[in-house]
Amino acid sequence: MALPVLSSSAVKFRRVLAHFPQELSLAFAYGSGVFRQAGASAEHGETNMLDFVFAVDDAVTWHMTNLLKNRSHYSFLKFFGPKKITTVQRYGAGIYYNTLVPCNGRMIKYGVISTDALIEDLFHWKTLYVAGRLQKPVKILAQNENSKLQAALVSNLKSAVTAAFLMLPESFSEEDLYMQIAGLSYSGDFRMIIGEDKSKVQNIVKPNVAHFQKLYSNILQDCPQVVYKHHLGRLEASIDKSPEGQFTQLMALPKTLQQKITALVNPPGKNRDVEEILLQVAHDPDCGFVVHQGISGIVRSSSLVQSAKTILTAGAKKSVTYSMKKLYKMTKGGLKKTS
């Protein structure tokens, strides 16, 4: 089962890709520079910073080559060499960002993550950072024949649907489902308080429902709890909210999320296995809230470390500039809501 690649001209993205070392297991573009968001004009999308993620099998070698090609992209860390850069990359969400980089007349930001770290995040939601990006529509620019990575990409989407089902009521609309999925990686992210537009999730989903449908249609069609009327583009869901149904869904969640839920529910000093605790949660009327708290715990810690790391990877000047841009967007979003 292939991860759907959204069809439209990717020439401008491929031109950007040509500036970088080509040893990539996966490369994708994402964000408001790729997909229109509610409240933004078409011209605004043409001036937004373009965001990329590059997954690489050998991070040290990739950074070494990229330092030769694009040394100016890096902060002062370039003086410490590719091994130190790769060490810094491993902290937080396991991704190293170079931001506010001029390229082909646009500003771009690109993150580098090792293929192994990406696969672990997709399967287990260790940080839900890049996995969260890939739960929303992205523009796939390059992908090699790594079958484990392909399986992890699909597993991540299935997990997102399962987690959303647990947090949604028994019946809901297709848009409700995509709103819940799009919001997973923002749960617990402190930047949603001080650095992001509060309407971000809604702005992502509303203009891009068709893209979400392409991403999730195969999974929803295979889901026994959902009647997915593809020709009408409509979904009718009736989720089993019995303890048995919720237990089955809880057991299908990624490992790190199960561990977070266990830590929330299990009193200190009580040694019970994960299955026993999840069975207890399945009987809890607040099961969906507990799942949400578990997701928030994963995102909170990874987003804090990743943001602190930005000062190193971007340098002080770029960090301040980037933060100010985020705050401006947040304020602008707030003003639009109140006007």
mmCIF file of N, CA and C in Angstrom, residues 129-258:
data_model
loop_
_atom_site.group_PDB
_atom_site.id
_atom_site.type_symbol
_atom_site.label_atom_id
_atom_site.label_comp_id
_atom_site.label_asym_id
_atom_site.label_seq_id
_atom_site.Cartn_x
_atom_site.Cartn_y
_atom_site.Cartn_z
ATOM 1 N N TYR A 129 7.228 14.239 15.940
ATOM 2 C CA TYR A 129 7.615 15.516 15.329
ATOM 3 C C TYR A 129 7.525 15.412 13.804
ATOM 4 N N VAL A 130 8.389 14.610 13.203
ATOM 5 C CA VAL A 130 8.296 14.427 11.749
ATOM 6 C C VAL A 130 7.113 13.512 11.422
ATOM 7 N N ALA A 131 6.831 12.539 12.286
ATOM 8 C CA ALA A 131 5.650 11.683 12.088
ATOM 9 C C ALA A 131 4.387 12.538 12.019
ATOM 10 N N GLY A 132 4.320 13.574 12.866
ATOM 11 C CA GLY A 132 3.173 14.489 12.854
ATOM 12 C C GLY A 132 3.065 15.264 11.559
ATOM 13 N N ARG A 133 4.207 15.679 11.004
ATOM 14 C CA ARG A 133 4.203 16.369 9.709
ATOM 15 C C ARG A 133 3.592 15.456 8.640
ATOM 16 N N LEU A 134 3.949 14.174 8.713
ATOM 17 C CA LEU A 134 3.527 13.218 7.681
ATOM 18 C C LEU A 134 2.122 12.681 7.896
ATOM 19 N N GLN A 135 1.440 13.138 8.946
ATOM 20 C CA GLN A 135 0.025 12.815 9.129
ATOM 21 C C GLN A 135 -0.860 13.808 8.382
ATOM 22 N N LYS A 136 -0.231 14.865 7.886
ATOM 23 C CA LYS A 136 -0.928 15.890 7.106
ATOM 24 C C LYS A 136 -0.423 15.823 5.656
ATOM 25 N N PRO A 137 -1.144 16.399 4.713
ATOM 26 C CA PRO A 137 -0.684 16.350 3.318
ATOM 27 C C PRO A 137 0.707 16.971 3.160
ATOM 28 N N VAL A 138 1.554 16.281 2.426
ATOM 29 C CA VAL A 138 2.888 16.788 2.088
ATOM 30 C C VAL A 138 3.127 16.523 0.604
ATOM 31 N N LYS A 139 4.135 17.180 0.062
ATOM 32 C CA LYS A 139 4.519 16.954 -1.330
ATOM 33 C C LYS A 139 5.776 16.085 -1.336
ATOM 34 N N ILE A 140 5.604 14.809 -1.674
ATOM 35 C CA ILE A 140 6.748 13.897 -1.727
ATOM 36 C C ILE A 140 7.573 14.230 -2.972
ATOM 37 N N LEU A 141 8.869 14.500 -2.770
ATOM 38 C CA LEU A 141 9.740 14.897 -3.879
ATOM 39 C C LEU A 141 10.701 13.787 -4.286
ATOM 40 N N ALA A 142 11.063 12.952 -3.336
ATOM 41 C CA ALA A 142 11.964 11.826 -3.628
ATOM 42 C C ALA A 142 11.722 10.744 -2.589
ATOM 43 N N GLN A 143 11.764 9.500 -3.040
ATOM 44 C CA GLN A 143 11.597 8.383 -2.109
ATOM 45 C C GLN A 143 12.270 7.158 -2.701
ATOM 46 N N ASN A 144 13.137 6.519 -1.913
ATOM 47 C CA ASN A 144 13.813 5.338 -2.447
ATOM 48 C C ASN A 144 13.001 4.072 -2.157
ATOM 49 N N GLU A 145 13.571 2.935 -2.442
ATOM 50 C CA GLU A 145 12.824 1.668 -2.357
ATOM 51 C C GLU A 145 12.943 1.009 -0.981
ATOM 52 N N ASN A 146 13.065 1.789 0.076
ATOM 53 C CA ASN A 146 13.189 1.236 1.429
ATOM 54 C C ASN A 146 11.821 0.731 1.885
ATOM 55 N N SER A 147 11.653 -0.601 1.899
ATOM 56 C CA SER A 147 10.336 -1.174 2.219
ATOM 57 C C SER A 147 9.957 -0.939 3.680
ATOM 58 N N LYS A 148 10.952 -0.889 4.572
ATOM 59 C CA LYS A 148 10.660 -0.640 5.992
ATOM 60 C C LYS A 148 10.146 0.792 6.182
ATOM 61 N N LEU A 149 10.741 1.742 5.460
ATOM 62 C CA LEU A 149 10.285 3.123 5.523
ATOM 63 C C LEU A 149 8.869 3.233 4.963
ATOM 64 N N GLN A 150 8.600 2.561 3.855
ATOM 65 C CA GLN A 150 7.264 2.592 3.264
ATOM 66 C C GLN A 150 6.226 2.042 4.239
ATOM 67 N N ALA A 151 6.560 0.919 4.891
ATOM 68 C CA ALA A 151 5.641 0.330 5.878
ATOM 69 C C ALA A 151 5.428 1.269 7.055
ATOM 70 N N ALA A 152 6.487 1.979 7.459
ATOM 71 C CA ALA A 152 6.395 2.917 8.586
ATOM 72 C C ALA A 152 5.503 4.105 8.240
ATOM 73 N N LEU A 153 5.589 4.597 6.999
ATOM 74 C CA LEU A 153 4.748 5.714 6.557
ATOM 75 C C LEU A 153 3.262 5.347 6.652
ATOM 76 N N VAL A 154 2.938 4.141 6.218
ATOM 77 C CA VAL A 154 1.548 3.680 6.267
ATOM 78 C C VAL A 154 1.110 3.438 7.714
ATOM 79 N N SER A 155 1.988 2.837 8.508
ATOM 80 C CA SER A 155 1.695 2.578 9.918
ATOM 81 C C SER A 155 1.369 3.875 10.660
ATOM 82 N N ASN A 156 2.098 4.929 10.356
ATOM 83 C CA ASN A 156 1.887 6.232 10.989
ATOM 84 C C ASN A 156 0.483 6.767 10.700
ATOM 85 N N LEU A 157 0.032 6.621 9.461
ATOM 86 C CA LEU A 157 -1.308 7.085 9.088
ATOM 87 C C LEU A 157 -2.387 6.263 9.794
ATOM 88 N N LYS A 158 -2.182 4.944 9.870
ATOM 89 C CA LYS A 158 -3.146 4.072 10.557
ATOM 90 C C LYS A 158 -3.225 4.426 12.041
ATOM 91 N N SER A 159 -2.072 4.697 12.644
ATOM 92 C CA SER A 159 -2.039 5.067 14.061
ATOM 93 C C SER A 159 -2.762 6.379 14.300
ATOM 94 N N ALA A 160 -2.604 7.325 13.360
ATOM 95 C CA ALA A 160 -3.275 8.625 13.486
ATOM 96 C C ALA A 160 -4.793 8.451 13.474
ATOM 97 N N VAL A 161 -5.283 7.577 12.606
ATOM 98 C CA VAL A 161 -6.721 7.302 12.531
ATOM 99 C C VAL A 161 -7.203 6.649 13.833
ATOM 100 N N THR A 162 -6.438 5.682 14.325
ATOM 101 C CA THR A 162 -6.814 4.987 15.565
ATOM 102 C C THR A 162 -6.883 5.945 16.751
ATOM 103 N N ALA A 163 -5.860 6.791 16.895
ATOM 104 C CA ALA A 163 -5.833 7.769 17.993
ATOM 105 C C ALA A 163 -7.004 8.744 17.876
ATOM 106 N N ALA A 164 -7.289 9.181 16.641
ATOM 107 C CA ALA A 164 -8.405 10.113 16.421
ATOM 108 C C ALA A 164 -9.737 9.466 16.795
ATOM 109 N N PHE A 165 -9.925 8.192 16.403
ATOM 110 C CA PHE A 165 -11.158 7.466 16.754
ATOM 111 C C PHE A 165 -11.378 7.439 18.266
ATOM 112 N N LEU A 166 -10.296 7.228 19.014
ATOM 113 C CA LEU A 166 -10.404 7.155 20.471
ATOM 114 C C LEU A 166 -10.802 8.500 21.089
ATOM 115 N N MET A 167 -10.445 9.597 20.428
ATOM 116 C CA MET A 167 -10.717 10.929 20.987
ATOM 117 C C MET A 167 -12.007 11.547 20.460
ATOM 118 N N LEU A 168 -12.558 10.973 19.387
ATOM 119 C CA LEU A 168 -13.794 11.498 18.803
ATOM 120 C C LEU A 168 -15.017 10.810 19.418
ATOM 121 N N PRO A 169 -16.196 11.434 19.315
ATOM 122 C CA PRO A 169 -17.417 10.761 19.781
ATOM 123 C C PRO A 169 -17.776 9.595 18.854
ATOM 124 N N GLU A 170 -18.873 8.928 19.167
ATOM 125 C CA GLU A 170 -19.260 7.731 18.406
ATOM 126 C C GLU A 170 -19.491 8.038 16.931
ATOM 127 N N SER A 171 -20.104 9.183 16.644
ATOM 128 C CA SER A 171 -20.358 9.596 15.259
ATOM 129 C C SER A 171 -19.740 10.971 15.021
ATOM 130 N N PHE A 172 -19.227 11.166 13.818
ATOM 131 C CA PHE A 172 -18.562 12.433 13.514
ATOM 132 C C PHE A 172 -18.478 12.595 12.002
ATOM 133 N N SER A 173 -18.172 13.813 11.578
ATOM 134 C CA SER A 173 -18.043 14.087 10.137
ATOM 135 C C SER A 173 -16.619 13.800 9.675
ATOM 136 N N GLU A 174 -16.458 13.755 8.367
ATOM 137 C CA GLU A 174 -15.132 13.536 7.787
ATOM 138 C C GLU A 174 -14.189 14.681 8.173
ATOM 139 N N GLU A 175 -14.714 15.905 8.150
ATOM 140 C CA GLU A 175 -13.888 17.052 8.526
ATOM 141 C C GLU A 175 -13.467 16.980 9.997
ATOM 142 N N ASP A 176 -14.372 16.501 10.855
ATOM 143 C CA ASP A 176 -14.028 16.318 12.279
ATOM 144 C C ASP A 176 -12.822 15.385 12.424
ATOM 145 N N LEU A 177 -12.837 14.304 11.634
ATOM 146 C CA LEU A 177 -11.739 13.333 11.696
ATOM 147 C C LEU A 177 -10.417 13.983 11.295
ATOM 148 N N TYR A 178 -10.426 14.722 10.192
ATOM 149 C CA TYR A 178 -9.183 15.342 9.721
ATOM 150 C C TYR A 178 -8.711 16.446 10.667
ATOM 151 N N MET A 179 -9.645 17.144 11.298
ATOM 152 C CA MET A 179 -9.268 18.158 12.291
ATOM 153 C C MET A 179 -8.575 17.489 13.477
ATOM 154 N N GLN A 180 -9.123 16.363 13.902
ATOM 155 C CA GLN A 180 -8.525 15.641 15.036
ATOM 156 C C GLN A 180 -7.130 15.128 14.682
ATOM 157 N N ILE A 181 -6.989 14.568 13.479
ATOM 158 C CA ILE A 181 -5.693 14.048 13.030
ATOM 159 C C ILE A 181 -4.673 15.185 12.894
ATOM 160 N N ALA A 182 -5.087 16.279 12.249
ATOM 161 C CA ALA A 182 -4.166 17.404 12.022
ATOM 162 C C ALA A 182 -3.712 18.015 13.341
ATOM 163 N N GLY A 183 -4.538 17.907 14.375
ATOM 164 C CA GLY A 183 -4.206 18.496 15.667
ATOM 165 C C GLY A 183 -3.322 17.634 16.552
ATOM 166 N N LEU A 184 -3.112 16.364 16.176
ATOM 167 C CA LEU A 184 -2.340 15.453 17.034
ATOM 168 C C LEU A 184 -0.969 16.010 17.373
ATOM 169 N N SER A 185 -0.222 16.446 16.358
ATOM 170 C CA SER A 185 1.164 16.865 16.586
ATOM 171 C C SER A 185 1.271 18.261 17.192
ATOM 172 N N TYR A 186 0.126 18.944 17.380
ATOM 173 C CA TYR A 186 0.138 20.249 18.056
ATOM 174 C C TYR A 186 -0.287 20.139 19.519
ATOM 175 N N SER A 187 -0.794 18.962 19.920
ATOM 176 C CA SER A 187 -1.217 18.768 21.308
ATOM 177 C C SER A 187 -0.005 18.892 22.225
ATOM 178 N N GLY A 188 -0.083 19.798 23.176
ATOM 179 C CA GLY A 188 1.027 19.939 24.126
ATOM 180 C C GLY A 188 2.203 20.749 23.625
ATOM 181 N N ASP A 189 2.142 21.225 22.366
ATOM 182 C CA ASP A 189 3.250 22.012 21.809
ATOM 183 C C ASP A 189 3.152 23.432 22.353
ATOM 184 N N PHE A 190 4.147 23.842 23.136
ATOM 185 C CA PHE A 190 4.107 25.163 23.762
ATOM 186 C C PHE A 190 4.070 26.293 22.734
ATOM 187 N N ARG A 191 4.525 26.002 21.504
ATOM 188 C CA ARG A 191 4.518 27.039 20.468
ATOM 189 C C ARG A 191 3.097 27.429 20.069
ATOM 190 N N MET A 192 2.114 26.555 20.344
ATOM 191 C CA MET A 192 0.726 26.894 20.064
ATOM 192 C C MET A 192 0.224 27.976 21.017
ATOM 193 N N ILE A 193 0.954 28.165 22.127
ATOM 194 C CA ILE A 193 0.584 29.210 23.087
ATOM 195 C C ILE A 193 1.287 30.518 22.743
ATOM 196 N N ILE A 194 2.592 30.423 22.381
ATOM 197 C CA ILE A 194 3.360 31.663 22.212
ATOM 198 C C ILE A 194 3.888 31.905 20.799
ATOM 199 N N GLY A 195 3.677 30.953 19.860
ATOM 200 C CA GLY A 195 4.319 31.173 18.565
ATOM 201 C C GLY A 195 3.517 30.797 17.341
ATOM 202 N N GLU A 196 2.285 30.306 17.522
ATOM 203 C CA GLU A 196 1.515 29.870 16.364
ATOM 204 C C GLU A 196 0.124 30.487 16.389
ATOM 205 N N ASP A 197 -0.453 30.638 15.197
ATOM 206 C CA ASP A 197 -1.833 31.075 15.058
ATOM 207 C C ASP A 197 -2.737 30.024 15.708
ATOM 208 N N LYS A 198 -3.621 30.456 16.596
ATOM 209 C CA LYS A 198 -4.500 29.524 17.323
ATOM 210 C C LYS A 198 -5.452 28.768 16.385
ATOM 211 N N SER A 199 -5.710 29.333 15.195
ATOM 212 C CA SER A 199 -6.610 28.687 14.234
ATOM 213 C C SER A 199 -5.847 27.782 13.274
ATOM 214 N N LYS A 200 -4.608 27.469 13.588
ATOM 215 C CA LYS A 200 -3.716 26.765 12.654
ATOM 216 C C LYS A 200 -4.324 25.461 12.129
ATOM 217 N N VAL A 201 -4.859 24.634 13.031
ATOM 218 C CA VAL A 201 -5.373 23.327 12.612
ATOM 219 C C VAL A 201 -6.547 23.501 11.649
ATOM 220 N N GLN A 202 -7.471 24.373 12.001
ATOM 221 C CA GLN A 202 -8.622 24.650 11.137
ATOM 222 C C GLN A 202 -8.166 25.218 9.797
ATOM 223 N N ASN A 203 -7.188 26.107 9.824
ATOM 224 C CA ASN A 203 -6.677 26.718 8.587
ATOM 225 C C ASN A 203 -6.007 25.695 7.678
ATOM 226 N N ILE A 204 -5.399 24.663 8.285
ATOM 227 C CA ILE A 204 -4.762 23.601 7.503
ATOM 228 C C ILE A 204 -5.812 22.712 6.842
ATOM 229 N N VAL A 205 -6.842 22.327 7.608
ATOM 230 C CA VAL A 205 -7.792 21.315 7.141
ATOM 231 C C VAL A 205 -8.793 21.867 6.133
ATOM 232 N N LYS A 206 -9.437 22.984 6.446
ATOM 233 C CA LYS A 206 -10.595 23.437 5.661
ATOM 234 C C LYS A 206 -10.320 23.575 4.159
ATOM 235 N N PRO A 207 -9.194 24.197 3.737
ATOM 236 C CA PRO A 207 -8.970 24.306 2.287
ATOM 237 C C PRO A 207 -8.373 23.038 1.672
ATOM 238 N N ASN A 208 -8.055 22.048 2.502
ATOM 239 C CA ASN A 208 -7.295 20.895 1.992
ATOM 240 C C ASN A 208 -7.961 19.552 2.265
ATOM 241 N N VAL A 209 -9.291 19.560 2.427
ATOM 242 C CA VAL A 209 -10.009 18.309 2.702
ATOM 243 C C VAL A 209 -9.734 17.280 1.602
ATOM 244 N N ALA A 210 -9.701 17.719 0.348
ATOM 245 C CA ALA A 210 -9.455 16.785 -0.770
ATOM 246 C C ALA A 210 -8.087 16.126 -0.644
ATOM 247 N N HIS A 211 -7.087 16.884 -0.157
ATOM 248 C CA HIS A 211 -5.746 16.320 0.024
ATOM 249 C C HIS A 211 -5.727 15.306 1.175
ATOM 250 N N PHE A 212 -6.468 15.601 2.236
ATOM 251 C CA PHE A 212 -6.580 14.640 3.343
ATOM 252 C C PHE A 212 -7.274 13.365 2.869
ATOM 253 N N GLN A 213 -8.293 13.514 2.011
ATOM 254 C CA GLN A 213 -8.993 12.345 1.472
ATOM 255 C C GLN A 213 -8.037 11.448 0.697
ATOM 256 N N LYS A 214 -7.180 12.061 -0.118
ATOM 257 C CA LYS A 214 -6.204 11.272 -0.889
ATOM 258 C C LYS A 214 -5.270 10.521 0.040
ATOM 259 N N LEU A 215 -4.901 11.162 1.127
ATOM 260 C CA LEU A 215 -3.941 10.572 2.060
ATOM 261 C C LEU A 215 -4.543 9.401 2.831
ATOM 262 N N TYR A 216 -5.829 9.518 3.193
ATOM 263 C CA TYR A 216 -6.422 8.550 4.123
ATOM 264 C C TYR A 216 -7.482 7.630 3.503
ATOM 265 N N SER A 217 -7.831 7.829 2.236
ATOM 266 C CA SER A 217 -8.948 7.057 1.664
ATOM 267 C C SER A 217 -8.719 5.548 1.727
ATOM 268 N N ASN A 218 -7.505 5.084 1.399
ATOM 269 C CA ASN A 218 -7.242 3.634 1.422
ATOM 270 C C ASN A 218 -7.399 3.057 2.823
ATOM 271 N N ILE A 219 -6.902 3.775 3.815
ATOM 272 C CA ILE A 219 -6.980 3.295 5.199
ATOM 273 C C ILE A 219 -8.425 3.276 5.671
ATOM 274 N N LEU A 220 -9.180 4.324 5.346
ATOM 275 C CA LEU A 220 -10.578 4.397 5.788
ATOM 276 C C LEU A 220 -11.435 3.361 5.072
ATOM 277 N N GLN A 221 -11.118 3.074 3.807
ATOM 278 C CA GLN A 221 -11.863 2.052 3.073
ATOM 279 C C GLN A 221 -11.653 0.667 3.672
ATOM 280 N N ASP A 222 -10.473 0.441 4.256
ATOM 281 C CA ASP A 222 -10.166 -0.856 4.861
ATOM 282 C C ASP A 222 -10.623 -0.943 6.319
ATOM 283 N N CYS A 223 -11.210 0.144 6.827
ATOM 284 C CA CYS A 223 -11.577 0.204 8.243
ATOM 285 C C CYS A 223 -13.024 -0.265 8.415
ATOM 286 N N PRO A 224 -13.249 -1.355 9.187
ATOM 287 C CA PRO A 224 -14.607 -1.903 9.317
ATOM 288 C C PRO A 224 -15.585 -0.961 10.022
ATOM 289 N N GLN A 225 -15.075 0.021 10.771
ATOM 290 C CA GLN A 225 -15.958 0.919 11.518
ATOM 291 C C GLN A 225 -16.430 2.113 10.692
ATOM 292 N N VAL A 226 -15.951 2.187 9.456
ATOM 293 C CA VAL A 226 -16.238 3.363 8.633
ATOM 294 C C VAL A 226 -16.866 2.942 7.315
ATOM 295 N N VAL A 227 -17.936 3.623 6.946
ATOM 296 C CA VAL A 227 -18.475 3.491 5.599
ATOM 297 C C VAL A 227 -17.956 4.700 4.833
ATOM 298 N N TYR A 228 -17.035 4.433 3.900
ATOM 299 C CA TYR A 228 -16.397 5.535 3.183
ATOM 300 C C TYR A 228 -16.938 5.578 1.766
ATOM 301 N N LYS A 229 -17.815 6.557 1.493
ATOM 302 C CA LYS A 229 -18.432 6.681 0.176
ATOM 303 C C LYS A 229 -17.527 7.547 -0.692
ATOM 304 N N HIS A 230 -16.541 6.882 -1.302
ATOM 305 C CA HIS A 230 -15.480 7.598 -2.002
ATOM 306 C C HIS A 230 -16.024 8.438 -3.160
ATOM 307 N N HIS A 231 -16.982 7.865 -3.908
ATOM 308 C CA HIS A 231 -17.516 8.587 -5.074
ATOM 309 C C HIS A 231 -18.257 9.855 -4.663
ATOM 310 N N LEU A 232 -18.749 9.879 -3.431
ATOM 311 C CA LEU A 232 -19.415 11.087 -2.913
ATOM 312 C C LEU A 232 -18.463 11.934 -2.083
ATOM 313 N N GLY A 233 -17.261 11.380 -1.835
ATOM 314 C CA GLY A 233 -16.290 12.074 -0.994
ATOM 315 C C GLY A 233 -16.801 12.240 0.426
ATOM 316 N N ARG A 234 -17.588 11.249 0.873
ATOM 317 C CA ARG A 234 -18.193 11.387 2.197
ATOM 318 C C ARG A 234 -17.904 10.164 3.055
ATOM 319 N N LEU A 235 -17.774 10.412 4.319
ATOM 320 C CA LEU A 235 -17.461 9.351 5.269
ATOM 321 C C LEU A 235 -18.597 9.252 6.284
ATOM 322 N N GLU A 236 -19.026 8.019 6.565
ATOM 323 C CA GLU A 236 -19.995 7.797 7.636
ATOM 324 C C GLU A 236 -19.369 6.831 8.622
ATOM 325 N N ALA A 237 -19.200 7.277 9.846
ATOM 326 C CA ALA A 237 -18.496 6.462 10.832
ATOM 327 C C ALA A 237 -19.379 6.197 12.034
ATOM 328 N N SER A 238 -19.248 5.002 12.559
ATOM 329 C CA SER A 238 -19.876 4.663 13.830
ATOM 330 C C SER A 238 -18.847 3.868 14.623
ATOM 331 N N ILE A 239 -18.212 4.540 15.574
ATOM 332 C CA ILE A 239 -17.086 3.952 16.291
ATOM 333 C C ILE A 239 -17.581 3.155 17.497
ATOM 334 N N ASP A 240 -17.018 1.984 17.665
ATOM 335 C CA ASP A 240 -17.343 1.128 18.810
ATOM 336 C C ASP A 240 -16.729 1.732 20.068
ATOM 337 N N LYS A 241 -17.589 2.301 20.929
ATOM 338 C CA LYS A 241 -17.114 2.924 22.165
ATOM 339 C C LYS A 241 -17.275 2.008 23.380
ATOM 340 N N SER A 242 -17.535 0.724 23.117
ATOM 341 C CA SER A 242 -17.594 -0.232 24.224
ATOM 342 C C SER A 242 -16.178 -0.427 24.781
ATOM 343 N N PRO A 243 -16.031 -0.858 26.029
ATOM 344 C CA PRO A 243 -14.689 -1.122 26.571
ATOM 345 C C PRO A 243 -13.885 -2.080 25.692
ATOM 346 N N GLU A 244 -14.563 -3.078 25.114
ATOM 347 C CA GLU A 244 -13.858 -4.043 24.248
ATOM 348 C C GLU A 244 -13.323 -3.353 22.993
ATOM 349 N N GLY A 245 -14.177 -2.502 22.398
ATOM 350 C CA GLY A 245 -13.762 -1.787 21.189
ATOM 351 C C GLY A 245 -12.622 -0.832 21.462
ATOM 352 N N GLN A 246 -12.702 -0.101 22.578
ATOM 353 C CA GLN A 246 -11.646 0.859 22.917
ATOM 354 C C GLN A 246 -10.351 0.152 23.290
ATOM 355 N N PHE A 247 -10.475 -1.012 23.930
ATOM 356 C CA PHE A 247 -9.273 -1.775 24.298
ATOM 357 C C PHE A 247 -8.528 -2.221 23.035
ATOM 358 N N THR A 248 -9.274 -2.686 22.035
ATOM 359 C CA THR A 248 -8.650 -3.105 20.770
ATOM 360 C C THR A 248 -7.894 -1.943 20.137
ATOM 361 N N GLN A 249 -8.498 -0.750 20.165
ATOM 362 C CA GLN A 249 -7.852 0.427 19.586
ATOM 363 C C GLN A 249 -6.636 0.854 20.412
ATOM 364 N N LEU A 250 -6.750 0.810 21.725
ATOM 365 C CA LEU A 250 -5.622 1.181 22.588
ATOM 366 C C LEU A 250 -4.433 0.252 22.366
ATOM 367 N N MET A 251 -4.714 -1.033 22.153
ATOM 368 C CA MET A 251 -3.639 -2.008 21.922
ATOM 369 C C MET A 251 -2.963 -1.806 20.562
ATOM 370 N N ALA A 252 -3.639 -1.096 19.667
ATOM 371 C CA ALA A 252 -3.067 -0.847 18.332
ATOM 372 C C ALA A 252 -2.278 0.461 18.272
ATOM 373 N N LEU A 253 -2.269 1.237 19.362
ATOM 374 C CA LEU A 253 -1.551 2.516 19.371
ATOM 375 C C LEU A 253 -0.043 2.312 19.355
ATOM 376 N N PRO A 254 0.723 3.300 18.893
ATOM 377 C CA PRO A 254 2.189 3.196 18.910
ATOM 378 C C PRO A 254 2.733 3.011 20.329
ATOM 379 N N LYS A 255 3.857 2.343 20.398
ATOM 380 C CA LYS A 255 4.450 1.931 21.681
ATOM 381 C C LYS A 255 4.677 3.094 22.651
ATOM 382 N N THR A 256 5.246 4.200 22.163
ATOM 383 C CA THR A 256 5.555 5.326 23.055
ATOM 384 C C THR A 256 4.286 5.912 23.655
ATOM 385 N N LEU A 257 3.222 5.977 22.872
ATOM 386 C CA LEU A 257 1.958 6.508 23.384
ATOM 387 C C LEU A 257 1.386 5.570 24.445
ATOM 388 N N GLN A 258 1.457 4.278 24.221
ATOM 389 C CA GLN A 258 1.007 3.313 25.234
ATOM 390 C C GLN A 258 1.779 3.510 26.546
#
